[in-house]
Coordinates of C-alpha atoms and ligand atoms in Angstrom, one line a residue:
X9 CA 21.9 -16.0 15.6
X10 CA 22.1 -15.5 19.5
X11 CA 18.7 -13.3 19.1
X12 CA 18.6 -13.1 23.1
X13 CA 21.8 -11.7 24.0
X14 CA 21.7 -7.6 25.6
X15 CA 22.6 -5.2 23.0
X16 CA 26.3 -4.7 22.5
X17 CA 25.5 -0.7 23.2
X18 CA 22.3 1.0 24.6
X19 CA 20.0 2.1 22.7
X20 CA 17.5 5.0 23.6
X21 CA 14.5 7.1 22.3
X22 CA 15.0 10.8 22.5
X23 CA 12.4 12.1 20.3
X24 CA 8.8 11.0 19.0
X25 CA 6.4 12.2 17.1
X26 CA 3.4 11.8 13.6
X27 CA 1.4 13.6 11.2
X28 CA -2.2 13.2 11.7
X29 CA -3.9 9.7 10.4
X30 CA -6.7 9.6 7.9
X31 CA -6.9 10.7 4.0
X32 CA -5.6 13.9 3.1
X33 CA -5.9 14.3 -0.5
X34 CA -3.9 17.1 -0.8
X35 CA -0.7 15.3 1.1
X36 CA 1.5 12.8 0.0
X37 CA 3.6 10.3 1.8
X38 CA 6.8 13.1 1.5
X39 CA 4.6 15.9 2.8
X40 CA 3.4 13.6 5.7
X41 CA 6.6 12.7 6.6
X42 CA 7.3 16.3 6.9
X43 CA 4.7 16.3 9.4
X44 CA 6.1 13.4 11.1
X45 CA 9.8 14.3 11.5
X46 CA 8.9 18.4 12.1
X47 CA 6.4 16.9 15.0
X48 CA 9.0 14.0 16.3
X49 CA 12.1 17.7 16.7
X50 CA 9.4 19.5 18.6
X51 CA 9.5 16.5 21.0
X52 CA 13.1 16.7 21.9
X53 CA 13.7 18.2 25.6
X54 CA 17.1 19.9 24.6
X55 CA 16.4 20.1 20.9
X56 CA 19.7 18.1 18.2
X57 CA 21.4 19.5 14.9
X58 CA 20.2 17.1 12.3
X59 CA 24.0 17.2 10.7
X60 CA 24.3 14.8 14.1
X61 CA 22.1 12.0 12.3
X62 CA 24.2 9.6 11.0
X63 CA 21.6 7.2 9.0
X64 CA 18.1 7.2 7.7
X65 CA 15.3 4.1 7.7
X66 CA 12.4 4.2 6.7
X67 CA 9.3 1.7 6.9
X68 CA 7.3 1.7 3.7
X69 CA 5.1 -1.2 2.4
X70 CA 3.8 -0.3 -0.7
X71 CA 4.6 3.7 -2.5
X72 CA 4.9 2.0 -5.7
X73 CA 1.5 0.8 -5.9
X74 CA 0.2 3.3 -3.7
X75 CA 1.7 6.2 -5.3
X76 CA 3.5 5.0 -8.4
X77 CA 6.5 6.1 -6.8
X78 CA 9.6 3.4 -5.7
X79 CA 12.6 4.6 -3.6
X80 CA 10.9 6.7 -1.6
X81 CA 14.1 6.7 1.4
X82 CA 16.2 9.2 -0.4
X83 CA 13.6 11.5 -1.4
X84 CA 11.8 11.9 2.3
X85 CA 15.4 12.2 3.3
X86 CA 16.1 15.2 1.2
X87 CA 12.4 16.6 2.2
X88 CA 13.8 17.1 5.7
X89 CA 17.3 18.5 4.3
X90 CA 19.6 15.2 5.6
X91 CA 21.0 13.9 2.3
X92 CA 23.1 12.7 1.8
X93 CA 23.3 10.0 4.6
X94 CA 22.4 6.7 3.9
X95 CA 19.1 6.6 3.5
X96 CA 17.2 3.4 3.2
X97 CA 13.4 1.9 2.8
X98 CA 12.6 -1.6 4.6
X99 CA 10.0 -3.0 3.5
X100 CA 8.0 -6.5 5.2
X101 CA 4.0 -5.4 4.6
X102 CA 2.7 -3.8 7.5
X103 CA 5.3 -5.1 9.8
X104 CA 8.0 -2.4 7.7
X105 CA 7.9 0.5 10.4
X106 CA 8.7 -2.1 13.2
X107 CA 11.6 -4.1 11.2
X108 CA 12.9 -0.3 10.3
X109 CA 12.8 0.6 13.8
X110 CA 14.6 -2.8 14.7
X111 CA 17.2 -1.7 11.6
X112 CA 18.2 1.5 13.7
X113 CA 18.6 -0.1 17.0
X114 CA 20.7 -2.5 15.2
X115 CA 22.4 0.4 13.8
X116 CA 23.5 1.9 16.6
X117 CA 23.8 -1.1 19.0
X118 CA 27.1 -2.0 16.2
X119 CA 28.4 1.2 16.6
X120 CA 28.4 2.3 13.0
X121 CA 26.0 4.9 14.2
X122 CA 25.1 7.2 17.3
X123 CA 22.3 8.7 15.7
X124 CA 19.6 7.3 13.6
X125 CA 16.3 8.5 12.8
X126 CA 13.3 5.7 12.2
X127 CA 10.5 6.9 10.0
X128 CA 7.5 4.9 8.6
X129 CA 4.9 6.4 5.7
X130 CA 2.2 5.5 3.5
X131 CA -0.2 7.5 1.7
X132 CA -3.1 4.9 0.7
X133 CA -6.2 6.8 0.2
X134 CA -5.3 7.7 -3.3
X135 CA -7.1 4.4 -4.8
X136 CA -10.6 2.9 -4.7
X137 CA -11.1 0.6 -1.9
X138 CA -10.4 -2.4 -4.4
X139 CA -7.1 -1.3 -5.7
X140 CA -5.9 -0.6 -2.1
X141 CA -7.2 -4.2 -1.4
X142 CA -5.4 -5.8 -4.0
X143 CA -2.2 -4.0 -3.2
X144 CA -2.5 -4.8 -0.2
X145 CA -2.9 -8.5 -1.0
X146 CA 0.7 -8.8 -3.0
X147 CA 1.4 -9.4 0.8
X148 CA 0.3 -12.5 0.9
X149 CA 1.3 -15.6 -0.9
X150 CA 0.4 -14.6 -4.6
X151 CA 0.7 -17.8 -5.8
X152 CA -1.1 -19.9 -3.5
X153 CA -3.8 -17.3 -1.6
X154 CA -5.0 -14.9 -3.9
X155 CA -6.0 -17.5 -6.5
X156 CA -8.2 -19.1 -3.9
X157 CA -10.0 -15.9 -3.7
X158 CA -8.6 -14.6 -0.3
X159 CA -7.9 -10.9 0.7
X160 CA -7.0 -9.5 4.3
X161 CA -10.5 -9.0 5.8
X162 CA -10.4 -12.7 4.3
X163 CA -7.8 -13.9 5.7
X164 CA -8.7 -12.8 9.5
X165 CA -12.2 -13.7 9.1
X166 CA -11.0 -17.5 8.9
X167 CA -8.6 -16.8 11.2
X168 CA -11.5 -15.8 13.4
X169 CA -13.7 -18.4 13.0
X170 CA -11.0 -21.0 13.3
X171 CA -10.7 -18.9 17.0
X172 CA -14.7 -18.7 17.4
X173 CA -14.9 -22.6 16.6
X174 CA -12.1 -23.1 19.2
X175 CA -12.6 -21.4 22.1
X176 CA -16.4 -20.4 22.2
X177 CA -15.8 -16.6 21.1
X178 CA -19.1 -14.7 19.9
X179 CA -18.8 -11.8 17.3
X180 CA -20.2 -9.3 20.3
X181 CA -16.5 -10.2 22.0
X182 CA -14.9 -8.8 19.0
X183 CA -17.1 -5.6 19.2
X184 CA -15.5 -5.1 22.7
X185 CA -12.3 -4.7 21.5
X186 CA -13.4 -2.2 18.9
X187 CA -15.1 -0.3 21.4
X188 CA -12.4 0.3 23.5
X189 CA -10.0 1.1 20.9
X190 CA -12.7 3.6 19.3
X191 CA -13.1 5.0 23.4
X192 CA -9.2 5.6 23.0
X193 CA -9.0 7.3 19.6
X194 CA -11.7 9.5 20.9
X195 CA -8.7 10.9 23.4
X196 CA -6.0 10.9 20.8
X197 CA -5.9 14.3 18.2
X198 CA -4.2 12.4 15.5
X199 CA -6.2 9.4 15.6
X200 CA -8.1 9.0 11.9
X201 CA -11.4 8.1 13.6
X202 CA -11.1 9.7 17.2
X203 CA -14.8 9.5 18.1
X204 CA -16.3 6.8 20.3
X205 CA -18.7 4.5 18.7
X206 CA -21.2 6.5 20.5
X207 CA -20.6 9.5 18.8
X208 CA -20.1 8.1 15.9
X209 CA -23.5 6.5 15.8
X210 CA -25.3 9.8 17.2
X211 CA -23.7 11.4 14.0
X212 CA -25.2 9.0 12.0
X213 CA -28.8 9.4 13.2
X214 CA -28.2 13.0 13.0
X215 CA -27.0 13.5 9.4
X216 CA -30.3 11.0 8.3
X217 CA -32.9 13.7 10.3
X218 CA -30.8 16.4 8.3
X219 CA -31.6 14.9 5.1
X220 CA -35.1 14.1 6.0
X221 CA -34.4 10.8 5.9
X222 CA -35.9 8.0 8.3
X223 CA -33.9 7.9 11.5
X224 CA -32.2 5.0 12.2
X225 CA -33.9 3.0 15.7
X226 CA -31.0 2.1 17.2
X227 CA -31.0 2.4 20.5
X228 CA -27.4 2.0 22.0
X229 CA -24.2 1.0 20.2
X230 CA -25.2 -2.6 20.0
X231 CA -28.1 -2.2 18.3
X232 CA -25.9 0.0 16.1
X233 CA -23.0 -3.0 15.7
X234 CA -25.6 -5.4 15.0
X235 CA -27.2 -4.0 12.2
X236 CA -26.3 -4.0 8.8
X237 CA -27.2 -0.4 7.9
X238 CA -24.8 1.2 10.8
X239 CA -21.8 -2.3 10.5
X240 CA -22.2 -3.9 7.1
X241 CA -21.0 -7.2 7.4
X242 CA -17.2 -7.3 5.9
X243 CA -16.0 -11.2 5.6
X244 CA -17.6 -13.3 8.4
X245 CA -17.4 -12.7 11.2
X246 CA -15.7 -9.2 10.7
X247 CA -17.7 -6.5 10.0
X248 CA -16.9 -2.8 9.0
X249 CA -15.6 -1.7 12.8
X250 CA -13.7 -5.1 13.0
X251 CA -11.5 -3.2 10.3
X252 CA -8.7 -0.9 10.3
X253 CA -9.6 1.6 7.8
X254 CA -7.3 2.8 4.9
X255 CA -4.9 5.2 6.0
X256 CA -2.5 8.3 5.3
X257 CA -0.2 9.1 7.7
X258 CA 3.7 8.6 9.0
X259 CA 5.7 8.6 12.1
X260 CA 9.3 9.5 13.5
X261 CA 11.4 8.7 15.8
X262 CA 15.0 9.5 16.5
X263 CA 17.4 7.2 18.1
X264 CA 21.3 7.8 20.1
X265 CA 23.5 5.8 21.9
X266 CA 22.1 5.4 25.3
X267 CA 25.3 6.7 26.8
X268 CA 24.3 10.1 24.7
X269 CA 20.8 10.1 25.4
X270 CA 20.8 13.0 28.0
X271 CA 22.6 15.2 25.9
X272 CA 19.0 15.3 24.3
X273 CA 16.3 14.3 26.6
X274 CA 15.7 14.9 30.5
X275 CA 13.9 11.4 29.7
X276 CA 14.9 9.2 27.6
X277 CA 13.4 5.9 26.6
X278 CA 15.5 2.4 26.3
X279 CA 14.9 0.1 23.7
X280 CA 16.0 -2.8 25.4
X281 CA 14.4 -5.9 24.1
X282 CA 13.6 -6.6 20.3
X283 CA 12.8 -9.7 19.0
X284 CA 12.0 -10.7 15.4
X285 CA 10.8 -13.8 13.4
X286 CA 9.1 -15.0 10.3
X287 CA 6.8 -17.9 9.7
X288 CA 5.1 -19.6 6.8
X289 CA 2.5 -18.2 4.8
X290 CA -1.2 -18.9 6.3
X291 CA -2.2 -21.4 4.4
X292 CA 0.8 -23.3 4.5
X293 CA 0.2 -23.4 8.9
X294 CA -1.3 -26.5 10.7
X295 CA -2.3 -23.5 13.7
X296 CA -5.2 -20.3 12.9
X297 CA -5.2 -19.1 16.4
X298 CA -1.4 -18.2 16.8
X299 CA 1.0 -16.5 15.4
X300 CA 4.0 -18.1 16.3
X301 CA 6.1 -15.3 15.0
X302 CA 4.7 -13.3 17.9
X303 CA 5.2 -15.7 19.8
X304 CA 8.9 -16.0 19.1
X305 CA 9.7 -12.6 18.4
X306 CA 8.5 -11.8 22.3
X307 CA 10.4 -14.0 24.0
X308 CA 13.2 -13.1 22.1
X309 CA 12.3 -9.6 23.2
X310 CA 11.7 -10.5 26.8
X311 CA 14.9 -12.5 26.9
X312 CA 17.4 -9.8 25.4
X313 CA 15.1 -7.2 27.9
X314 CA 15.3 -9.9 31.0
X315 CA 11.6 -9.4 32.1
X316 CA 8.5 -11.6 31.7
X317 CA 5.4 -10.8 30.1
X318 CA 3.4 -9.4 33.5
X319 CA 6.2 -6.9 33.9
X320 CA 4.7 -5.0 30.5
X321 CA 2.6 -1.7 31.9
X322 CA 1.1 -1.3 28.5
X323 CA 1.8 -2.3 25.4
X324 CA 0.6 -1.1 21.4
X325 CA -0.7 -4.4 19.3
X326 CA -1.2 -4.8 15.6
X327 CA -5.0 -4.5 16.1
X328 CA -5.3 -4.6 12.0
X329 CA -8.2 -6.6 12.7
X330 CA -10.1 -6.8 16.4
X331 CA -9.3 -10.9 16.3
X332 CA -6.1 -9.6 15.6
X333 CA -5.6 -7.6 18.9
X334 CA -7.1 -10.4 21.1
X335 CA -4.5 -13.3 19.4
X336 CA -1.7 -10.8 20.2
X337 CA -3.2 -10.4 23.9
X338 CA -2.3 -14.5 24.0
X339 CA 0.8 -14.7 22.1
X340 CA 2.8 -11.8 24.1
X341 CA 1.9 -14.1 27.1
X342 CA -0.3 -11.2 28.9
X343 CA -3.4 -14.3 28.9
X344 CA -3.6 -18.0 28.7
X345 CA -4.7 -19.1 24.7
X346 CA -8.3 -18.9 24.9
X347 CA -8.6 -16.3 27.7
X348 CA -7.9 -13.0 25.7
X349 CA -11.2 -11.7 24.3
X350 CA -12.7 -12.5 27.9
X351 CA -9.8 -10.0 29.1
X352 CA -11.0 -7.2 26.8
X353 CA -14.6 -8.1 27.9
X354 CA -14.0 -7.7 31.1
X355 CA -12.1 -4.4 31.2
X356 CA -8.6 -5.7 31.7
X357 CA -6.9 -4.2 28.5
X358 CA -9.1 -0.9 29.1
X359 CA -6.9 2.8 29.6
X360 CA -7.7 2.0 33.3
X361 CA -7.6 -1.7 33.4
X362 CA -4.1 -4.1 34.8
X363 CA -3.1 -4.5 31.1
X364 CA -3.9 -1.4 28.9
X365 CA -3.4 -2.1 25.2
X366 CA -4.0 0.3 22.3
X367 CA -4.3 3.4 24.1
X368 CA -3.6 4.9 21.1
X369 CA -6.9 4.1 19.6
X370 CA -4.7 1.2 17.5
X371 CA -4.5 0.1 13.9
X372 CA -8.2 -0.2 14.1
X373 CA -9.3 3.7 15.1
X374 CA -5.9 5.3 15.4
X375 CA -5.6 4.4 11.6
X376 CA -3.1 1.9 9.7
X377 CA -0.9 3.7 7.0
X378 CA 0.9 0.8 6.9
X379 CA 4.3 1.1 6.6
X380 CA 3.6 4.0 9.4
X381 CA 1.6 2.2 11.8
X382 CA 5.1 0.3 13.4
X383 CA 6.9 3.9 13.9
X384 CA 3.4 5.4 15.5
X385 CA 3.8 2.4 18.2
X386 CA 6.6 3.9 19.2
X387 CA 5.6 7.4 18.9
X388 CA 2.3 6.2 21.6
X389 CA 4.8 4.9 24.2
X390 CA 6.8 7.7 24.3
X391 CA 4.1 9.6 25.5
X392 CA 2.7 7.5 27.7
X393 CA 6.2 6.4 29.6
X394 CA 7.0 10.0 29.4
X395 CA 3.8 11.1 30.6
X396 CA 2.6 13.0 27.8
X397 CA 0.0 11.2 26.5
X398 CA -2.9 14.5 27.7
X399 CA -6.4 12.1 28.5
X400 CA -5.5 9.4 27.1
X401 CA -3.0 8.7 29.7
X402 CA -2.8 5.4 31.8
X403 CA -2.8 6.2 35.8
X404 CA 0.2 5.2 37.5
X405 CA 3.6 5.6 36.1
X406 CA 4.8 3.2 32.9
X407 CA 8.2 1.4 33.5
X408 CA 7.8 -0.9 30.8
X409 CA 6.2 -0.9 27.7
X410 CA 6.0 -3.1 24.2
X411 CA 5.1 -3.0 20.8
X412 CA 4.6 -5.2 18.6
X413 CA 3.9 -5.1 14.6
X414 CA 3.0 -8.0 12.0
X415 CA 3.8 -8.7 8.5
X416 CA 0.5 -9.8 6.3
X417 CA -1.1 -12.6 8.7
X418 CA 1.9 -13.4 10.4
X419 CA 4.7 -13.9 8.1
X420 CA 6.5 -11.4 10.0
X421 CA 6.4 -10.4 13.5
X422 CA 8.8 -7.9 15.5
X423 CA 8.6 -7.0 19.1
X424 CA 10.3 -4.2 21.0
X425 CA 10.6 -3.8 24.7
X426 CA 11.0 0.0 26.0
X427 CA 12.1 1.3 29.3
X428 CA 12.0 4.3 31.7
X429 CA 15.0 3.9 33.4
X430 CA 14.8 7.7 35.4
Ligands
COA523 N1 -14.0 1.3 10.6 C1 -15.1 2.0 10.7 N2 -15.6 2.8 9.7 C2 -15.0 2.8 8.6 C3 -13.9 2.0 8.3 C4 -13.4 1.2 9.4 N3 -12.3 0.4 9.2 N4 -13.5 2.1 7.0 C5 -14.3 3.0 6.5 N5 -15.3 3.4 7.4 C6 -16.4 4.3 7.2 C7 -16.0 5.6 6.5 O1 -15.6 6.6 7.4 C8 -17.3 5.9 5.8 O2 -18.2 6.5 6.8 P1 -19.2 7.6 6.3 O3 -20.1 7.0 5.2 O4 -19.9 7.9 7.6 O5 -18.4 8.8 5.8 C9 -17.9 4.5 5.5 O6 -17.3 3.6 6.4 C10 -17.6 4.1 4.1 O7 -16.2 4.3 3.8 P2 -15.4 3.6 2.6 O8 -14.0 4.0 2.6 O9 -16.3 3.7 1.4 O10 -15.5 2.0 3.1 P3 -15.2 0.8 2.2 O11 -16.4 -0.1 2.3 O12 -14.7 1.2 0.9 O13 -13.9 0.1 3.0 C11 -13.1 -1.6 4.4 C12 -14.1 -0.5 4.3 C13 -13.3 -2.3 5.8 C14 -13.3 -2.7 3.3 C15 -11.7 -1.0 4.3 O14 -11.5 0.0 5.3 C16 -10.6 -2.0 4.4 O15 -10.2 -2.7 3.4 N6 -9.9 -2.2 5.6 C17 -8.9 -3.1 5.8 C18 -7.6 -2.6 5.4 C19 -6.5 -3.6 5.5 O16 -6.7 -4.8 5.1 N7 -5.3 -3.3 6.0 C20 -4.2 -4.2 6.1 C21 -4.5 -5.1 7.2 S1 -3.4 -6.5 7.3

């Protein structure tokens, strides 16, 4: 398949919008999506009639083991009153909101649509912390991996040391990337844990003196990251803020022809690059500190888009894990293989460094609902190309932006490339 070629028709963003992340026991993935799709029409600059959208996906990994509940498209559909279009659930692990994004641009580019909306949901928080991890693991390859004991903090932790043993990485690197991201939730009202790591740790010595408990000694955040009590040690070398949490949550976005878009929006966003790909399973790989379905899925993207990596303003990363964020850094081509936890030491992938990533608070503090997280990329670069993003904003105007989403550790990768074109 000529995965390079421009799209046969523009495509653009013309609305963007998500529930708030984090466990709401009283919401399911339905009521969420209500959320999602009733915050995404408050986004439009001239406002749509929904009897316009002509087609319905929807990213969702796992409802059936989440919520006992399978074809969840049609249903979400009807709970925003736009049955009885075709509505359909994509599903590859925590890559599905990106592939269902990539499924309405595809849409739309054919022409058998001119309007399509993109959701992504997943209520998690309804099981135990095991169950969730073992649903979670069906992701992987069942017949090979899980027998051999691994889960996804498993998974990343060898992917980390293989990185660590490589390249001379220290655990504290890792932190950095969690600190930022934790800086950025802190900004971000629908972010699951939006507190810095600061805060958070000032809570934590603050609810001990309320229960006349011994107050923790730490000192600063490091002390606090160090220690077991405040970041319990996960799977070597990840520990607890090396995690995205389990999530609740779901995201919208509604697609047009490009030729349309201004019949809804005074500023429209262009998808114009996407790039997808698949790989083996991890242990089937002779490389741990690639993907190299990112890596073809973003020159793909770049290719189809016709810009280079350094032309991306700021871009959204699958930050499931904080090794996670720093291998993307490398295989989008912002830094050299080896170089990308230096970058988010020094600042560079900061709100108000050269290449911010995850101003959203990412996967990691932003929350992953899984089959969400994908749509809520989009929903972050909207705001920020559109300026729109309140403190969280980058300085300086964003032409180009990417996301880009992964399936399990890699099996699946899709990258999208958005534009500003006004
Ligand atoms: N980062 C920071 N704090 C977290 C957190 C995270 N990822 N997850 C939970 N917490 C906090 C909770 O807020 C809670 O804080 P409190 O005691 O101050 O209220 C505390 O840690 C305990 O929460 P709990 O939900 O009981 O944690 P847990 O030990 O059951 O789960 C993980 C922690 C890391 C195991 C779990 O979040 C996890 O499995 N994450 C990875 C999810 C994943 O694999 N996603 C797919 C990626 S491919």
């Amino acid at each position: 398949m000529p995965a390079t070629r421009p799209l046969a028709r523009g495509v653009a963003m013309v609305g963007a919008g998500m529930s708030k992340f984090g466990a709401f026991p009283a919401k399911n993935s339905r009521d969420l999506f209500v959320d999602a799709y009733k915050s995404m029409s408050a986004s439009l600059d001239k406002g749509f009639d929904p009897r316009q959208i002509d087609a319905f996906y929807l990213g969702n990994f796992s409802s059936d083991q989440f919520e006992h509940q399978a074809h969840t498209a049609p249903l979400l559909a009807d709970a925003v009153g736009l049955t009885p279009i075709p509505a359909t659930r994509v599903e590859d692990a925590c890559a599905s909101g990106g592939v269902a994004l990539r499924q309405g641009v595809m849409a739309i580019a054919s022409g058998m649509a001119d309007m399509v909306l993109v959701g992504g949901a997943e209520k998690m928080t309804a099981l135990s912390t095991a169950a969730v991890t073992e649903a979670l693991a069906t992701a992987a390859d069942v017949a090979f991996e899980i027998p051999a004991g691994f889960t996804f903090p498993g998974f990343y932790a060898a992917i980390a040391s293989a990185y660590m043993h490589r390249y001379g990485m220290q655990p504290a690197h890792l932190m950095n990337v969690a600190i930022k991201n934790h800086d950025n939730a802190a900004l971000n009202p629908n972010a699951q844990f939006g507190m810095t790591i600061q805060t958070w740790m000032e809570g934590r010595i603050a609810a001990a003196v309320k229960k006349g408990k011994p107050a923790p000694t730490w000192q600063n955040i490091w002390d606090f990251l160090y220690d077991e009590a405040g970041n319990p040690m996960i799977a070597w070398p990840l520990r607890l803020f090396d995690c995205s949490p389990v999530s609740d949550g779901a995201a919208a976005v509604l697609l047009v022809a490009a030729d349309r878009a201004h019949e809804f929006s005074d500023h429209p966003i262009h998808i114009i690059g996407s790039g997808q790909a698949s790989d083996r399973a991890l242990h089937d790989r002779t490389e741990l500190t690639t993907l190299s379905a990112a890596r073809k899925a973003s020159s793909d993207a770049y290719a189809m888009a016709g810009i280079r990596p350094r032309d991306i303003r700021i871009a959204e990363v699958h930050d499931c894990f904080t090794i996670a964020e720093v291998i993307a850094s490398e295989d989008l081509g912002f830094f050299a293989p080896g170089e990308g936890f230096k970058a988010a030491e020094d600042g560079v992938t900061a709100r108000n460094g050269a290449k911010p990533i995850n101003t959203s608070g990412g996967l990691k503090a932003k929350g992953h609902p899984v089959g969400a997280s994908g749509v809520a990329q989009a929903v972050e670069v909207w705001k920020q190309m559109r300026g729109e993003a309140g403190q969280r904003q980058v300085p300086g105007d964003v032409p180009l932006a990417l996301t880009h989403n992964v399936g399990a550790t890699g099996s699946t990768c899709v990258v999208h490339v958005f534009e500003r074109k006004d």
